[in-house]
C-alpha atoms as a printed R data frame, in Angstrom:
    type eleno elety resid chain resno       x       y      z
1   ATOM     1    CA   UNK     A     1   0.000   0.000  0.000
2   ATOM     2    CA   UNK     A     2   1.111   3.657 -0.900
3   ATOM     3    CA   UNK     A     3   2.597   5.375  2.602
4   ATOM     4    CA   UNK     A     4   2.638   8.910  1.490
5   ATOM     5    CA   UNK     A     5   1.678   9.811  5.339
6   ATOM     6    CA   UNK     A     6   3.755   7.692  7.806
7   ATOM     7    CA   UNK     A     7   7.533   8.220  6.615
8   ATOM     8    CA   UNK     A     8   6.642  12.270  7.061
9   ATOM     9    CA   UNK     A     9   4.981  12.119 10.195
10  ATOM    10    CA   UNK     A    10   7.731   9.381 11.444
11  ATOM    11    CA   UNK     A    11  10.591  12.219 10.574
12  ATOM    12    CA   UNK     A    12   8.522  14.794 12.397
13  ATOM    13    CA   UNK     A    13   7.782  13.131 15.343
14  ATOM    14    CA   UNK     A    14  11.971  12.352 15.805
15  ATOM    15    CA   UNK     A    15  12.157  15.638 15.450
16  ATOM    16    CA   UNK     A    16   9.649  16.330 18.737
17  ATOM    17    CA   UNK     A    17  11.801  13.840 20.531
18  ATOM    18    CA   UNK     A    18  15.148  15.527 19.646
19  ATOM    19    CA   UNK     A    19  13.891  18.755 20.500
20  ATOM    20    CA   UNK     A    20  12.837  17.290 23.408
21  ATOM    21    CA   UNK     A    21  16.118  15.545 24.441
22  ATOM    22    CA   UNK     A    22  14.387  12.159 25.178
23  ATOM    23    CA   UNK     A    23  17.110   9.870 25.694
24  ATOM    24    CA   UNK     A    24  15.465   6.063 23.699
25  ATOM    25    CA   UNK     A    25  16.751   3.078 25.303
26  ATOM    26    CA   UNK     A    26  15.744   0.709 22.219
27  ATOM    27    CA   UNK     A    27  16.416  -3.324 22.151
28  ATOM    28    CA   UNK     A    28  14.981  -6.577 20.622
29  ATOM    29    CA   UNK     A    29  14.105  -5.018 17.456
30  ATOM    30    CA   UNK     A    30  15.451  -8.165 16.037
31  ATOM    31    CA   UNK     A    31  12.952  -9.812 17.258
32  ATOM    32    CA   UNK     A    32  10.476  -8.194 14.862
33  ATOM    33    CA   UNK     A    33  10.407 -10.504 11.799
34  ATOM    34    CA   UNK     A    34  11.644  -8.441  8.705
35  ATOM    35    CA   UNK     A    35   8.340 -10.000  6.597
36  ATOM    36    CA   UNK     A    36   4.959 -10.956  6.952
37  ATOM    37    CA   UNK     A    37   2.462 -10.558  9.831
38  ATOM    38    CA   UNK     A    38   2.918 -10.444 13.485
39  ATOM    39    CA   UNK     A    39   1.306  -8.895 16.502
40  ATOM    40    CA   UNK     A    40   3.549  -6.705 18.989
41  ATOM    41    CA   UNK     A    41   1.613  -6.124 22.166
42  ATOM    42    CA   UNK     A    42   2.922  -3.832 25.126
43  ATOM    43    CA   UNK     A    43   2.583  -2.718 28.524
44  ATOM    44    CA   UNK     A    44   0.795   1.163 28.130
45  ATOM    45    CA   UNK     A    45   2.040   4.016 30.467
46  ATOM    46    CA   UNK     A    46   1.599   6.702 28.811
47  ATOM    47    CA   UNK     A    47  -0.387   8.718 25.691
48  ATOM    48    CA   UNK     A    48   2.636   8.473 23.559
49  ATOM    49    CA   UNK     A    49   3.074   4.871 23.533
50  ATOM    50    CA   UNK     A    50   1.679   4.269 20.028
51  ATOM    51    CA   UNK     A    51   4.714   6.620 18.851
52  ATOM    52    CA   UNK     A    52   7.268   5.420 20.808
53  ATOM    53    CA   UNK     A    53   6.453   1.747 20.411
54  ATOM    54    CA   UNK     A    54   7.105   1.991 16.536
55  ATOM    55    CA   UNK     A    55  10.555   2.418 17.314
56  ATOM    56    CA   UNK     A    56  11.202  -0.589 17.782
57  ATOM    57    CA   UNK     A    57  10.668  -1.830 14.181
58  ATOM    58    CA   UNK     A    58  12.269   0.760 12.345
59  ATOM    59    CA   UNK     A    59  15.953  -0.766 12.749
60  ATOM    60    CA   UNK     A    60  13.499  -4.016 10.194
61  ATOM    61    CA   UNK     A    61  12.278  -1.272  8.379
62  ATOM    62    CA   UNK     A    62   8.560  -2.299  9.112
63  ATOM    63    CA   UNK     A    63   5.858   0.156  9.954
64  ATOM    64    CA   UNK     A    64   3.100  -0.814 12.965
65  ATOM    65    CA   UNK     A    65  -0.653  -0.633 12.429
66  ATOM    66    CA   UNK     A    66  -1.791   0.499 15.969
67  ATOM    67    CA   UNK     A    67  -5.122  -0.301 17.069
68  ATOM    68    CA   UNK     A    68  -6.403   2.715 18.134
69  ATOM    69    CA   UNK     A    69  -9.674   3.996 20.078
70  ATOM    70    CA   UNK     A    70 -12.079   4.758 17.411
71  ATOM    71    CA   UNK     A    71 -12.739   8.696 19.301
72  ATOM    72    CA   UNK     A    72  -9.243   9.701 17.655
73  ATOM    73    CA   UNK     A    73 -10.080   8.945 14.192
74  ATOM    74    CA   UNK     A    74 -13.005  11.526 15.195
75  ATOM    75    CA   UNK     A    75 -10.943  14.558 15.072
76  ATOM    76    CA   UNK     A    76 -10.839  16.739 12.271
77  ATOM    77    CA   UNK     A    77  -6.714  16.339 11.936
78  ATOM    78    CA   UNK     A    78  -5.931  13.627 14.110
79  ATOM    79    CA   UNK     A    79  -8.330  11.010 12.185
80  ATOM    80    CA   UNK     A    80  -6.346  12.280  8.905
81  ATOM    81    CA   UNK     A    81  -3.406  11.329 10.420
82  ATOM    82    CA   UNK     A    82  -4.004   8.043 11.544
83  ATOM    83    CA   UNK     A    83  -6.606   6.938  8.611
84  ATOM    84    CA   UNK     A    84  -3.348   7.870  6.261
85  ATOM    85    CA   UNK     A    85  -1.156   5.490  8.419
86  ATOM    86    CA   UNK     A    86  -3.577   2.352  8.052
87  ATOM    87    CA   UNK     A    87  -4.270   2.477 11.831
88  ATOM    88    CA   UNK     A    88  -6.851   0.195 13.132
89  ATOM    89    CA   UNK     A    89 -10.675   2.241 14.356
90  ATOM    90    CA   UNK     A    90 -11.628   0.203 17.675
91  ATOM    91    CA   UNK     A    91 -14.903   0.715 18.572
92  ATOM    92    CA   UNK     A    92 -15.268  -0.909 22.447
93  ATOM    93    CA   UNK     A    93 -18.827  -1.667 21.910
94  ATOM    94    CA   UNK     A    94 -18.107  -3.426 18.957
95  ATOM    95    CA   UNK     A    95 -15.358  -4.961 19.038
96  ATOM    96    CA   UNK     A    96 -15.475  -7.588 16.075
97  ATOM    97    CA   UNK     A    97 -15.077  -5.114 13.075
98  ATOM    98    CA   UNK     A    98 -12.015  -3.797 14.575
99  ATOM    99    CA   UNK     A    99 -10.385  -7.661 15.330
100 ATOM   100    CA   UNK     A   100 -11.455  -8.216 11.775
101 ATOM   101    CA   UNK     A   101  -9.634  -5.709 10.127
102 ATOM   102    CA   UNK     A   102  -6.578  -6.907 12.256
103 ATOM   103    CA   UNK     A   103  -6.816 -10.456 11.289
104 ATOM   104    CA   UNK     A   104  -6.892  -9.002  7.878
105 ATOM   105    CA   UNK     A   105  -4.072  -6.354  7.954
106 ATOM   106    CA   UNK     A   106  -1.914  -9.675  9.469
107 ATOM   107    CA   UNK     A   107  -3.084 -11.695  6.966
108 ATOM   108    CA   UNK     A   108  -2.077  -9.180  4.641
109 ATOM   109    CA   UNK     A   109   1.684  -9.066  6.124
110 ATOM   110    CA   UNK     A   110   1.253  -5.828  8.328
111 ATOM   111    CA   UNK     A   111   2.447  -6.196 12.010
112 ATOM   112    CA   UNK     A   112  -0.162  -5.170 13.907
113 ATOM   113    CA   UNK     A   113   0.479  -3.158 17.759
114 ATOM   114    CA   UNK     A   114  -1.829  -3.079 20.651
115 ATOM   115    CA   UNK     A   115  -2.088  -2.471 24.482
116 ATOM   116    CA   UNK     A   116  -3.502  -6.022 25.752
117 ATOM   117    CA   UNK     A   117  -4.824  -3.899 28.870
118 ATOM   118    CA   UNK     A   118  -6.883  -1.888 26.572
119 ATOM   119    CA   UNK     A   119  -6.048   1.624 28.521
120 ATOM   120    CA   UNK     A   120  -2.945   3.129 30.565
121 ATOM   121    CA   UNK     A   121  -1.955   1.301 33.953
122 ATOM   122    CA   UNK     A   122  -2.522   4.034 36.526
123 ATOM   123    CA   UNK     A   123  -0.659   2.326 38.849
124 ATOM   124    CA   UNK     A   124   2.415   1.912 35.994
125 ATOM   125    CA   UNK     A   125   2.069  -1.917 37.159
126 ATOM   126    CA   UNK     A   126   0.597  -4.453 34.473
127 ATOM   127    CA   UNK     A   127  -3.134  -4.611 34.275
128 ATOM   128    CA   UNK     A   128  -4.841  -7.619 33.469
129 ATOM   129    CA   UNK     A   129  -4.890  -8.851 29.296
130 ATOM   130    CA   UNK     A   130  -7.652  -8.722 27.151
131 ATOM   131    CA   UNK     A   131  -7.077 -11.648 25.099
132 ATOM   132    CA   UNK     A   132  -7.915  -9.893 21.626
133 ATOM   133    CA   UNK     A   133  -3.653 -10.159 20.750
134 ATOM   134    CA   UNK     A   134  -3.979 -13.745 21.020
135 ATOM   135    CA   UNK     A   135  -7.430 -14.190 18.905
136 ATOM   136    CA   UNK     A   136  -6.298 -12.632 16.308
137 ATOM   137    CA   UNK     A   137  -2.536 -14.082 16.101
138 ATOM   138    CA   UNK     A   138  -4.257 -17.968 16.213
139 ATOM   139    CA   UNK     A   139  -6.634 -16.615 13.926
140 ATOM   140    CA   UNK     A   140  -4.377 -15.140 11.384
141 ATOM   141    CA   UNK     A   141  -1.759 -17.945 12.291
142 ATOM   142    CA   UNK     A   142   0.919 -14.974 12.893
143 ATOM   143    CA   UNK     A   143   3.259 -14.321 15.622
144 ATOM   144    CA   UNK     A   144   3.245 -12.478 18.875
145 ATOM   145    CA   UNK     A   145   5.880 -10.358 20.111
146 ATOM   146    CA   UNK     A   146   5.903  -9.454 23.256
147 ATOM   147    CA   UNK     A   147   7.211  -5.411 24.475
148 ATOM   148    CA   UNK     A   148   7.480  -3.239 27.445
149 ATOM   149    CA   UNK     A   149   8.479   0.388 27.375
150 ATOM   150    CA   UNK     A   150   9.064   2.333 30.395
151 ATOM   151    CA   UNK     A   151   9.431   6.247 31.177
152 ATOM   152    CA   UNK     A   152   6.997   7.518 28.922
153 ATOM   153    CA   UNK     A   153   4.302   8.335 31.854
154 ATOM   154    CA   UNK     A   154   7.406  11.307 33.048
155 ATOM   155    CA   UNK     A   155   5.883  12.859 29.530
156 ATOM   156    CA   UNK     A   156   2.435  12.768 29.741
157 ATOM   157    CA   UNK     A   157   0.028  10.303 31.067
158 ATOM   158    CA   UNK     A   158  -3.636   9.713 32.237
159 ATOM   159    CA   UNK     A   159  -4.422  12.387 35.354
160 ATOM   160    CA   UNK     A   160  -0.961  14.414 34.608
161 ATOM   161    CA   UNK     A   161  -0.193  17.605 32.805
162 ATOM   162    CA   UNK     A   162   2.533  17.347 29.950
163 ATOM   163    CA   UNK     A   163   5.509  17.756 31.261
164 ATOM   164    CA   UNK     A   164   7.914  18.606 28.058
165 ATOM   165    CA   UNK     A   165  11.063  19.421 29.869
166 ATOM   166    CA   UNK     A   166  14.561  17.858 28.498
167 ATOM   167    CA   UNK     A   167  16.195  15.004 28.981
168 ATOM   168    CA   UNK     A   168  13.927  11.946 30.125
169 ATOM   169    CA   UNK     A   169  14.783   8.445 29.192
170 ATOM   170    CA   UNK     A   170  12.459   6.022 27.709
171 ATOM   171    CA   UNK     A   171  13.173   2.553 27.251
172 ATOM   172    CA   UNK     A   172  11.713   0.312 24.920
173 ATOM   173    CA   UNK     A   173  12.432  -3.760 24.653
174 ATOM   174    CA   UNK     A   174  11.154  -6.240 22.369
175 ATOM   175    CA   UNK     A   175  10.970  -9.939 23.651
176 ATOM   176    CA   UNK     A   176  11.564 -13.418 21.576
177 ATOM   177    CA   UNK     A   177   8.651 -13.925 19.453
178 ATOM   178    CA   UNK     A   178   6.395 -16.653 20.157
179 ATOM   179    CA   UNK     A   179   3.286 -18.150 18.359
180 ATOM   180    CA   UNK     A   180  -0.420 -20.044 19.604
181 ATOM   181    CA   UNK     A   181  -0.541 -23.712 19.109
182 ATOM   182    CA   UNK     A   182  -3.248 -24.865 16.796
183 ATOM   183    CA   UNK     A   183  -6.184 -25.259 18.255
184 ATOM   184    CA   UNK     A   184  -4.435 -23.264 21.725
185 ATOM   185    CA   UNK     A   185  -7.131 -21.704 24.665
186 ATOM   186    CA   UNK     A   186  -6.876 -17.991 23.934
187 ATOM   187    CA   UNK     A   187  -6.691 -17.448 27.421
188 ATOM   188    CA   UNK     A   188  -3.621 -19.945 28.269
189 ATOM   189    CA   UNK     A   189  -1.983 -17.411 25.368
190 ATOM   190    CA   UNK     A   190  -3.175 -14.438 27.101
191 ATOM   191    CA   UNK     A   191  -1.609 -15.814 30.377
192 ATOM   192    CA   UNK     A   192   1.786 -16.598 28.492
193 ATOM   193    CA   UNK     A   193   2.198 -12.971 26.936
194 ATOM   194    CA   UNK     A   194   1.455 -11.096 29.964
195 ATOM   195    CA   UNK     A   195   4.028 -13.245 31.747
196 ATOM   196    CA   UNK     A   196   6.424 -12.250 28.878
197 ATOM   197    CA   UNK     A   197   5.706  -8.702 28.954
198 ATOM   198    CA   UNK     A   198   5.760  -8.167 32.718
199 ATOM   199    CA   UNK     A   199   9.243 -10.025 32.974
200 ATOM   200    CA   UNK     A   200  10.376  -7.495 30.014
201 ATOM   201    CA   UNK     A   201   8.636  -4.375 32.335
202 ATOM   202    CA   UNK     A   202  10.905  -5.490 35.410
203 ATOM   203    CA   UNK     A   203  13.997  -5.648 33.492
204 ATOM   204    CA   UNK     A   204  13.236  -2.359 32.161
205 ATOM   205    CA   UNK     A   205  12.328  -0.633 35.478
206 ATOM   206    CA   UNK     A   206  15.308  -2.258 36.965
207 ATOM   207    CA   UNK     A   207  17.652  -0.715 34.995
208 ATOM   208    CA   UNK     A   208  15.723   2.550 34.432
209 ATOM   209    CA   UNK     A   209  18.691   5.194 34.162
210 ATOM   210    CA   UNK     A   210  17.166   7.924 36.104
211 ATOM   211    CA   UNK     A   211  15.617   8.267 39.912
212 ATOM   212    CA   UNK     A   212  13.311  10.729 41.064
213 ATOM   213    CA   UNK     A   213  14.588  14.302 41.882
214 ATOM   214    CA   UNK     A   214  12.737  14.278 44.903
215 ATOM   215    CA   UNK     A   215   9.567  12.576 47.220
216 ATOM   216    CA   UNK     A   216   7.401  14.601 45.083
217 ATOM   217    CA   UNK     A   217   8.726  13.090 41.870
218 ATOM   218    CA   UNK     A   218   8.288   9.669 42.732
219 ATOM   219    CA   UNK     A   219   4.649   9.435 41.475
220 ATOM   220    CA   UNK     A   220   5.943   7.816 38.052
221 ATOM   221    CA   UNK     A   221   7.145   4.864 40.099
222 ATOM   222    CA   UNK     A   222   4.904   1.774 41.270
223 ATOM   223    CA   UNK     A   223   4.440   1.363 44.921
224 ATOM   224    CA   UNK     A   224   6.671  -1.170 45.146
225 ATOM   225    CA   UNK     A   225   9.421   0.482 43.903
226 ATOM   226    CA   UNK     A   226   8.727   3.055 46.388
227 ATOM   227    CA   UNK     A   227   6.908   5.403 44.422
228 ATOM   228    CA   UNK     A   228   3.456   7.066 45.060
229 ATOM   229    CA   UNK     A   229   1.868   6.082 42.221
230 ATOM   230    CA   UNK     A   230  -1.771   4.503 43.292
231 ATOM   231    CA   UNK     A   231  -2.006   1.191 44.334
232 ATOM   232    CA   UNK     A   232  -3.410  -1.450 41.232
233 ATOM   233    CA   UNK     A   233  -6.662  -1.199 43.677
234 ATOM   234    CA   UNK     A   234  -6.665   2.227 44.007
235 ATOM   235    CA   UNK     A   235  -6.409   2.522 40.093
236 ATOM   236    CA   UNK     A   236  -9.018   0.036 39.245
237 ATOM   237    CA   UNK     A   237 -11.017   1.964 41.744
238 ATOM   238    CA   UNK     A   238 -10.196   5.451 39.772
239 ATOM   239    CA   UNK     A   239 -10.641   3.329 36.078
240 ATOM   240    CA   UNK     A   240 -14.185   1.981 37.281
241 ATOM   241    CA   UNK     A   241 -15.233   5.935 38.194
242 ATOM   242    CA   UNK     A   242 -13.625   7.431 34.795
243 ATOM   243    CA   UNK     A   243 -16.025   5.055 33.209
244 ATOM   244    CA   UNK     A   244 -19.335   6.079 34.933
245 ATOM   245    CA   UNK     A   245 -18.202   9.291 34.389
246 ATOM   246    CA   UNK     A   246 -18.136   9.121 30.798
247 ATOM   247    CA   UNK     A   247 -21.100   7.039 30.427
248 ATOM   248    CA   UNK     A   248 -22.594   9.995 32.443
249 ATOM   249    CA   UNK     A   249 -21.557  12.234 29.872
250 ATOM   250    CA   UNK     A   250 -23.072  10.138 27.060
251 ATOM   251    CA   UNK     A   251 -26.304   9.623 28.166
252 ATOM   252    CA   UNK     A   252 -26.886  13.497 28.936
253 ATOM   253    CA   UNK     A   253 -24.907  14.442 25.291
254 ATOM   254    CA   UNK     A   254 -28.008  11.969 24.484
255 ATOM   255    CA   UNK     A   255 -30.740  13.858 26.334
256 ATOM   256    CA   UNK     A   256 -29.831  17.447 25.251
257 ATOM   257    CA   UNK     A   257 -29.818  15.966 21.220
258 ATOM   258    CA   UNK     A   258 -33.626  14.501 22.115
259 ATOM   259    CA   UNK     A   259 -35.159  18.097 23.623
């Protein structure tokens, strides 16, 4: 397919990082075949994931097809954007269409990125896995490669203002590639890639380059690690009211369109 849209936007987006001095930690990207289809499923921290992920398959000169809440295709420049790059519409209330067109874009020899926990880990530990990345890799008989990136909540994440000074370090790690058995429970799958990814998280976060400045900068670090980040409790707690909250906001959007 013609990319007349993500080569540009790849060269302007290294130019955001240089300007902003981010310091890329990148390894495995030989782990992302050079041909054909395969899913590459990460841990999600932070807004910028999708961008910083992609990284990691540029040394195999391959482009990612993120899957992508359908809301951002919604916006006048935005949806441009990522309609131009062959990203993937989800739409969480229907989820089929979207696993369709991934199946396809795999069977089609695209690799194919996603966040198995569907939205950013307040807690910057890993969430439980939808098991969509493992559907659609036994379904398209493709495989998966598991990732972890770390630092890019110090950016901008959920409940956090940007924070664009210099000089943070991200680091990004593929993991051996691995594919479903025929015939293999989805959910045994599932099970195996989030033990992949959070072993590829710890490594990461263990040799994470940078500590906090000071007790108030530790809220990019897990509780265990000592940081104040909430508690995976505390954030499914926080997750669980962001929905109602924006189911809220639906049904009145709904109301004032019926007066």
């Amino acid at each position: 397919m013609a990319e007349l849209v993500y080569p540009p936007v790849i060269v302007l987006a290294r130019s955001v990082f240089r300007a902003l001095g981010i310091r890329f930690t990148v390894e495995g990207s030989e782990h992302i075949p050079a041909e054909g289809g395969a899913v590459l499923a990460s841990n999600h921290v932070s807004y910028l994931d999708f961008t910083f992920c992609g990284l990691v398959a540029r040394p195999q000169k391959r482009l990612v097809r993120f899957m992508c809440k359908e809301s951002v295709f919604e916006q006048p420049v935005a949806g441009q954007l990522m309609r131009g790059m062959h990203h993937i519409p989800v739409d969480r209330s229907a989820g089929a269409a979207a696993l369709s067109h991934a199946v396809r874009a795999l069977k089609e020899g695209e690799i194919v990125g996603l966040f198995p926990e569907a939205t950013i880990s307040r807690s910057y530990t890993l969430k439980e896995f939808k098991s969509g990345a493992a559907r659609m890799a036994a379904e398209a008989d493709v495989p998966i490669v598991p990732m972890a990136i770390w630092g890019g909540q110090r950016i901008y994440t959920k409940a956090r203002k940007p924070d664009l000074g210099r000089g943070k370090a991200v680091m990004l790690k593929a993991g051996e590639a691995f594919r479903p058995e025929p015939g293999a429970d989805p959910m045994a799958t599932t099970a195996e890639l989030h033990r992949r990814v959070d072993a590829l998280l710890h490594e990461l976060q263990d040799r994470y380059p940078q500590e906090p400045t000071d007790d108030a900068d530790r809220w990019w670090l897990p509780v265990e690690r000592g940081g104040t980040a909430p508690t995976p409790e505390r954030a499914k707690e926080l997750d669980a009211a962001a929905v109602a909250a924006t189911a809220q906001k639906r049904r009145e959007k709904l109301q004032k369109k019926k007066r």
